[in-house]
Coordinates of C-alpha atoms in Angstrom, one line a residue:
X1144 CA 0.0 0.0 0.0
X1145 CA 2.6 2.5 -1.1
X1146 CA 1.3 3.9 -4.4
X1147 CA -0.2 7.4 -4.3
X1148 CA -3.7 8.1 -5.5
X1149 CA -4.3 4.4 -5.5
X1150 CA -7.8 3.0 -5.0
X1151 CA -8.1 1.0 -1.8
X1152 CA -7.9 -2.7 -2.5
X1153 CA -11.2 -3.9 -3.8
X1154 CA -13.0 -0.9 -5.4
X1155 CA -15.6 -0.2 -2.8
X1156 CA -18.5 1.0 -5.0
X1157 CA -19.3 2.4 -8.4
X1158 CA -22.1 5.1 -8.4
X1159 CA -24.9 4.5 -10.8
X1160 CA -24.7 8.1 -11.7
X1161 CA -21.6 10.2 -11.5
X1162 CA -22.0 12.9 -8.8
X1163 CA -25.3 11.5 -7.6
X1164 CA -26.5 13.1 -4.5
X1165 CA -29.8 11.4 -3.7
X1166 CA -30.0 9.7 -0.3
X1167 CA -31.0 6.1 -0.7
X1168 CA -34.0 4.8 1.1
X1169 CA -32.9 1.3 2.3
X1170 CA -35.5 -1.1 3.6
X1171 CA -35.0 -1.8 7.3
X1172 CA -34.2 -5.5 6.6
X1173 CA -31.2 -4.5 4.4
X1174 CA -29.5 -2.4 7.1
X1175 CA -26.6 -4.3 8.6
X1176 CA -26.8 -5.0 12.3
X1177 CA -23.0 -4.8 12.7
X1178 CA -20.9 -2.2 11.0
X1179 CA -17.4 -0.7 11.1
X1180 CA -17.0 2.7 12.7
X1181 CA -14.9 5.7 11.7
X1182 CA -14.5 8.8 13.9
X1183 CA -15.2 12.4 13.2
X1184 CA -13.7 15.3 15.2
X1185 CA -15.1 18.6 13.8
X1186 CA -18.9 18.0 13.6
X1187 CA -21.4 15.1 13.2
X1188 CA -22.3 13.9 9.7
X1189 CA -26.1 14.0 9.1
X1190 CA -28.2 11.6 7.0
X1191 CA -29.1 14.4 4.6
X1192 CA -25.4 15.1 3.6
X1193 CA -23.2 13.9 0.8
X1194 CA -19.7 15.1 1.3
X1195 CA -16.0 14.2 0.6
X1196 CA -14.1 13.2 3.8
X1197 CA -10.4 12.9 4.5
X1198 CA -8.7 11.1 7.3
X1199 CA -5.3 9.7 8.2
X1200 CA -4.4 6.5 6.5
X1201 CA -2.3 5.0 9.3
X1202 CA -5.0 3.9 11.8
X1203 CA -7.9 3.6 9.4
X1204 CA -6.7 2.0 6.2
X1205 CA -7.5 -1.5 7.5
X1206 CA -11.0 -0.3 8.4
X1207 CA -11.6 1.0 4.9
X1208 CA -10.3 -2.3 3.4
X1209 CA -12.6 -4.3 5.6
X1210 CA -15.5 -2.2 4.6
X1211 CA -14.8 -2.9 1.0
X1212 CA -14.5 -6.6 1.7
X1213 CA -17.9 -6.6 3.5
X1214 CA -19.7 -6.1 0.2
X1215 CA -22.3 -3.6 1.3
X1216 CA -19.9 -0.6 1.4
X1217 CA -21.6 0.8 4.5
X1218 CA -19.8 2.4 7.4
X1219 CA -20.8 4.3 10.5
X1220 CA -19.5 7.9 11.1
X1221 CA -19.6 8.9 14.8
X1222 CA -18.4 12.1 16.4
X1223 CA -15.7 11.9 19.1
X1224 CA -15.5 14.1 22.2
X1225 CA -11.9 15.2 21.7
X1226 CA -10.1 17.0 18.8
X1227 CA -7.9 14.0 17.7
X1228 CA -9.4 11.0 16.1
X1229 CA -6.3 8.8 15.5
X1230 CA -6.1 7.6 19.1
X1231 CA -9.9 7.5 19.8
X1232 CA -11.2 4.7 22.0
X1233 CA -14.7 3.4 22.3
X1234 CA -15.4 5.6 25.3
X1235 CA -14.5 8.7 23.2
X1236 CA -17.3 8.2 20.8
X1237 CA -20.8 9.6 21.1
X1238 CA -23.6 7.1 21.1
X1239 CA -25.4 8.2 17.9
X1240 CA -24.0 8.5 14.4
X1241 CA -24.9 8.2 10.8
X1242 CA -24.7 5.2 8.5
X1243 CA -23.2 6.2 5.2
X1244 CA -22.3 4.6 1.9
X1245 CA -18.7 5.0 0.9
X1246 CA -17.9 6.0 -2.7
X1247 CA -14.5 6.1 -4.5
X1248 CA -12.0 5.7 -1.6
X1249 CA -8.6 6.9 -2.6
X1250 CA -5.2 7.0 -0.9
X1251 CA -3.0 10.1 -1.4
X1252 CA -0.1 11.4 0.7
X1253 CA -0.9 9.4 3.8
X1254 CA -4.5 10.3 3.7
X1255 CA -7.7 8.4 2.8
X1256 CA -10.3 10.3 0.8
X1257 CA -13.8 9.1 0.0
X1258 CA -17.3 10.5 -0.6
X1259 CA -19.7 9.8 2.2
X1260 CA -23.4 9.5 1.3
X1261 CA -25.6 9.7 4.4
X1262 CA -28.4 7.1 4.8
X1263 CA -29.8 7.0 8.3
X1264 CA -29.2 7.5 12.0
X1265 CA -28.0 4.6 14.2
X1266 CA -27.1 4.1 17.9
X1267 CA -24.2 2.0 19.1
X1268 CA -25.6 -0.9 21.1
X1269 CA -22.4 -2.7 21.8
X1270 CA -18.7 -2.3 20.9
X1271 CA -17.3 -5.6 19.5
X1272 CA -13.7 -4.4 19.3
X1273 CA -11.6 -2.3 21.6
X1274 CA -9.1 -1.0 19.0
X1275 CA -9.1 -0.2 15.3
X1276 CA -10.7 -1.4 13.1
X1277 CA -13.7 -0.6 15.3
X1278 CA -16.7 -2.9 14.9
X1279 CA -20.0 -2.4 16.7
X1280 CA -23.5 -3.8 16.9
X1281 CA -26.0 -1.1 16.2
X1282 CA -29.7 -0.4 16.1
X1283 CA -31.7 2.0 14.0
X1284 CA -34.1 4.0 16.0
X1285 CA -37.4 5.2 14.5
X1286 CA -38.2 8.9 14.2
X1287 CA -41.1 10.0 16.3
X1288 CA -43.4 13.0 16.0
X1289 CA -44.7 13.0 19.6
X1290 CA -45.6 16.3 20.9
X1291 CA -46.5 17.9 17.6
X1292 CA -49.0 17.3 14.8
X1293 CA -48.4 17.6 11.1
X1294 CA -49.3 21.2 10.9
X1295 CA -46.9 22.2 13.7
X1296 CA -44.1 20.3 12.0
X1297 CA -44.8 22.0 8.7
X1298 CA -44.8 25.4 10.5
X1299 CA -41.4 24.7 11.9
X1300 CA -40.1 23.6 8.5
X1301 CA -41.4 26.9 7.0
X1302 CA -39.8 28.9 9.8
X1303 CA -36.5 27.2 9.0
X1304 CA -36.8 27.9 5.3
X1305 CA -37.7 31.5 5.9
X1306 CA -34.7 32.0 8.2
X1307 CA -32.5 30.4 5.5
X1308 CA -33.9 32.8 2.9
X1309 CA -32.9 35.7 5.2
X1310 CA -29.5 34.2 5.7
X1311 CA -28.8 33.7 2.0
X1312 CA -28.0 37.3 1.0
X1313 CA -26.1 37.9 4.3
X1314 CA -23.7 35.0 4.1
X1315 CA -22.2 34.5 0.6
X1316 CA -19.9 31.8 2.0
X1317 CA -22.8 29.4 2.1
X1318 CA -24.8 30.8 -0.8
X1319 CA -24.5 27.7 -3.0
X1320 CA -25.3 25.3 -0.1
X1321 CA -28.3 27.3 1.0
X1322 CA -29.6 27.5 -2.6
X1323 CA -29.2 23.7 -2.9
X1324 CA -31.1 23.2 0.4
X1325 CA -34.0 25.4 -0.7
X1326 CA -34.2 23.7 -4.1
X1327 CA -33.9 20.2 -2.8
X1328 CA -36.0 20.1 0.4
X1329 CA -39.6 21.3 1.0
X1330 CA -41.7 21.5 4.2
X1331 CA -43.0 18.0 3.3
X1332 CA -39.5 16.6 4.1
X1333 CA -39.0 18.1 7.5
X1334 CA -36.5 15.6 8.8
X1335 CA -34.0 15.9 6.0
X1336 CA -34.5 19.7 5.9
X1337 CA -33.7 20.0 9.6
X1338 CA -30.6 17.8 9.3
X1339 CA -29.1 19.7 6.4
X1340 CA -30.0 23.1 7.8
X1341 CA -28.1 22.2 11.0
X1342 CA -25.1 21.0 9.1
X1343 CA -24.8 24.3 7.4
X1344 CA -24.5 26.3 10.6
X1345 CA -21.3 27.1 12.5
X1346 CA -22.7 25.9 15.8
X1347 CA -20.4 24.0 18.2
X1348 CA -20.2 20.3 17.6
X1349 CA -21.8 19.6 20.9
X1350 CA -24.9 21.5 19.8
X1351 CA -25.0 19.7 16.5
X1352 CA -24.6 16.4 18.2
X1353 CA -27.7 17.3 20.2
X1354 CA -29.6 17.6 16.9
X1355 CA -28.2 14.3 15.8
X1356 CA -29.5 12.6 19.0
X1357 CA -32.9 14.2 18.9
X1358 CA -35.2 11.5 17.6
X1359 CA -38.4 13.4 18.4
X1360 CA -38.8 15.4 15.2
X1361 CA -40.5 18.4 16.9
X1362 CA -37.7 18.8 19.4
X1363 CA -35.1 18.4 16.7
X1364 CA -36.7 21.1 14.6
X1365 CA -36.9 23.4 17.6
X1366 CA -33.1 22.9 18.1
X1367 CA -32.4 23.5 14.5
X1368 CA -34.5 26.6 14.2
X1369 CA -32.7 28.1 17.2
X1370 CA -29.3 27.3 15.6
X1371 CA -30.4 28.9 12.3
X1372 CA -31.8 32.0 14.1
X1373 CA -28.4 32.4 15.9
X1374 CA -26.6 32.0 12.6
X1375 CA -28.8 34.7 11.2
X1376 CA -28.1 37.1 14.1
X1377 CA -24.4 36.5 13.7
X1378 CA -24.6 37.2 10.0
X1379 CA -26.6 40.4 10.6
X1380 CA -24.0 41.6 13.1
X1381 CA -21.2 40.7 10.7
X1382 CA -23.0 42.6 8.0
X1383 CA -23.4 45.7 10.2
X1384 CA -19.7 45.6 11.2
X1385 CA -18.7 45.3 7.5
X1386 CA -20.9 48.2 6.6
X1387 CA -19.4 50.4 9.3
X1388 CA -15.8 49.4 8.2
X1389 CA -16.6 50.2 4.6
X1390 CA -18.3 53.4 5.5
X1391 CA -15.2 54.5 7.5
X1392 CA -12.9 53.5 4.8
X1393 CA -15.0 55.4 2.2
X1394 CA -14.9 58.5 4.4
X1395 CA -11.2 58.2 4.9
X1396 CA -10.7 57.8 1.1
X1397 CA -12.9 60.8 0.5
X1398 CA -11.0 62.9 2.9
X1399 CA -7.7 61.8 1.4
X1400 CA -8.8 62.7 -2.1
X1401 CA -10.2 66.1 -1.0
X1402 CA -7.0 66.9 0.8
X1403 CA -5.0 66.0 -2.3
X1404 CA -7.2 68.1 -4.5
X1405 CA -6.9 71.0 -2.1
X1406 CA -3.1 70.7 -2.1
X1407 CA -3.0 70.6 -5.9
X1408 CA -5.2 73.7 -6.1
X1409 CA -3.1 75.6 -3.6
X1410 CA 0.0 74.6 -5.4
X1411 CA -1.4 75.9 -8.7
X1412 CA -2.3 79.2 -7.1
X1413 CA 1.1 79.5 -5.5
X1414 CA -0.2 79.6 -2.0
X1415 CA 1.1 76.2 -1.0
X1416 CA 4.1 74.0 -1.5
X1417 CA 4.5 70.3 -1.7
X1418 CA 6.1 68.5 1.3
X1419 CA 9.5 68.1 -0.3
X1420 CA 9.7 71.8 -1.3
X1421 CA 8.6 72.8 2.2
X1422 CA 11.3 70.6 3.8
X1423 CA 14.0 72.0 1.5
X1424 CA 13.0 75.5 2.3
X1425 CA 13.0 74.8 6.0
X1426 CA 16.6 73.5 5.9
X1427 CA 17.8 76.3 3.6
X1428 CA 16.4 78.8 6.2
X1429 CA 18.2 77.0 9.0
X1430 CA 21.5 76.9 7.1
X1431 CA 21.5 80.7 6.5
X1432 CA 21.5 81.2 10.3
X1433 CA 24.4 78.8 10.9
X1434 CA 28.1 79.3 10.8
X1435 CA 29.1 76.1 9.1
X1436 CA 32.6 74.8 8.7
X1437 CA 33.5 73.9 5.2
X1438 CA 33.3 70.1 5.7
X1439 CA 29.9 70.4 7.3
X1440 CA 28.5 72.7 4.6
X1441 CA 29.7 70.3 2.0
X1442 CA 28.0 67.3 3.6
X1443 CA 24.7 69.2 4.2
X1444 CA 24.7 70.3 0.6
X1445 CA 25.1 66.7 -0.6
X1446 CA 22.2 65.6 1.6
X1447 CA 20.0 68.5 0.3
X1448 CA 20.7 67.5 -3.3
X1449 CA 19.9 63.9 -2.4
X1450 CA 16.6 64.9 -0.7
X1451 CA 15.5 66.9 -3.7
X1452 CA 15.7 63.8 -5.9
X1453 CA 13.8 61.4 -3.6
X1454 CA 10.1 60.6 -3.6
X1455 CA 8.3 62.0 -0.6
X1456 CA 7.0 59.1 1.5
X1457 CA 9.8 56.7 0.5
X1458 CA 11.8 55.1 3.4
X1459 CA 15.1 56.7 2.2
X1460 CA 13.4 60.1 2.1
X1461 CA 12.5 59.8 5.7
X1462 CA 16.0 58.8 6.7
X1463 CA 17.6 61.6 4.8
X1464 CA 15.1 64.2 6.2
X1465 CA 15.8 63.0 9.7
X1466 CA 19.6 63.3 9.1
X1467 CA 19.2 66.8 7.8
X1468 CA 17.0 67.7 10.6
X1469 CA 19.7 66.6 13.1
X1470 CA 22.5 68.3 11.1
X1471 CA 20.8 71.7 10.9
X1472 CA 19.8 71.7 14.5
X1473 CA 23.4 71.3 15.8
X1474 CA 24.8 74.5 17.3
X1475 CA 27.4 75.1 14.6
X1476 CA 29.9 77.9 15.4
X1477 CA 28.6 78.3 19.0
X1478 CA 31.1 77.6 21.8
X1479 CA 31.1 77.6 25.6
X1480 CA 33.9 78.1 28.0
X1481 CA 35.0 74.8 29.7
X1482 CA 34.3 74.8 33.5
X1483 CA 37.0 72.5 34.8
X1484 CA 36.5 73.1 38.6
X1485 CA 37.1 69.7 40.1
X1486 CA 35.6 70.4 43.5
X1487 CA 32.4 71.7 42.0
X1488 CA 32.2 68.8 39.5
X1489 CA 32.6 66.3 42.3
X1490 CA 29.8 68.0 44.3
X1491 CA 27.4 67.9 41.4
X1492 CA 28.2 64.2 40.7
X1493 CA 27.5 63.3 44.3
X1494 CA 24.3 65.2 44.4
X1495 CA 22.9 63.8 41.2
X1496 CA 24.2 60.2 41.4
X1497 CA 24.3 57.8 44.3
X1498 CA 27.2 55.4 44.4
X1499 CA 29.1 54.8 41.1
X1500 CA 32.3 55.9 42.8
X1501 CA 34.5 54.3 40.1
X1502 CA 32.7 56.2 37.4
X1503 CA 32.9 59.4 39.3
X1504 CA 36.6 59.0 39.9
X1505 CA 37.2 58.4 36.1
X1506 CA 35.2 61.5 35.2
X1507 CA 37.2 63.6 37.8
X1508 CA 40.5 62.2 36.3
X1509 CA 39.3 63.2 32.8
X1510 CA 38.5 66.7 34.0
X1511 CA 41.8 67.0 35.8
X1512 CA 43.7 66.2 32.7
X1513 CA 41.7 68.7 30.8
X1514 CA 42.4 71.3 33.5
X1515 CA 46.2 70.7 33.1
X1516 CA 46.0 70.9 29.2
X1517 CA 43.6 73.9 29.3
X1518 CA 41.0 72.2 27.0
X1519 CA 39.0 69.0 26.7
X1520 CA 39.1 68.9 22.9
X1521 CA 35.8 67.2 22.3
X1522 CA 36.7 63.9 23.9
X1523 CA 34.1 61.2 24.4
X1524 CA 34.2 59.0 27.5
X1525 CA 33.3 55.3 27.2
X1526 CA 32.6 53.8 30.6
X1527 CA 32.5 50.0 30.7

């Protein structure tokens, strides 16, 4: 079993019609009393569904092979309590699942893929194996309508359909699935309608499992209607949030374009300058007030020429502007007389800094040398 994209030994089933989605109505006497079980982790699989499934090959390849060898190509899908299915034990499974027909099982990159076609609910009566491949004796409970007459059930079905119609324009993510549901099911098929409507919600898996285990149709439809209504409220809230975000973005864009238009008009009238021109004029004004040495004037001139050729808003423009801002703010040509009074310096150090005696001694030594020479000469102290 090493070839990729290889059909599991013993092609499990050939559909009579490619892509068929109708759920088969099997007579009760043809339903197997013992079946192999595969785990689900995200949400339960409902009888109304037909979906592709993927699971790890390692623990479940033998189960899939045995399903093919059984001849009826039927398997039970049951939700597990945890988030990992590969090490699931019988105690991890919920008690109610769905009998499905397996179509086109394929192996690819360590995964098993197949199409699951839901048939009917079942309950696990007895586990006949304690490790994979899991095998169990099951029974197929009958659906009841206790607590509600036909008109009430139909009313619930119509309420679910109306909620779905409201949800359709609000949630494009599920538009195709919702259209399919509305086209396929009517109020005269309330059980399948409720199951598929529940499967399309984003409800927690525990809530969906409650729907799976609800055999009383009236109670099941109550649960499903509540889930669909919650989904509708979330979709409405999401739509309102999206509208507010788009409105804010539109307002910001409008303000930006208006400011750009105003800036362009002011520039044409000669009453405003663009940002780059304004920056250059600012630095030229500062330079006129400075007494720059020749080497500093040359460097600042080079940076000014560089700035004039850069696009405003580019990263390099920002770096160059910050550099010029620093250069033109330095006190060029301004000097102060050095105050090398050692006693006064020590007093200031002791007042402003507690401890650090070694550092203070080094600073006093530096000032003492400067006092002897008569100047400090721009030295920089590095204290390690």
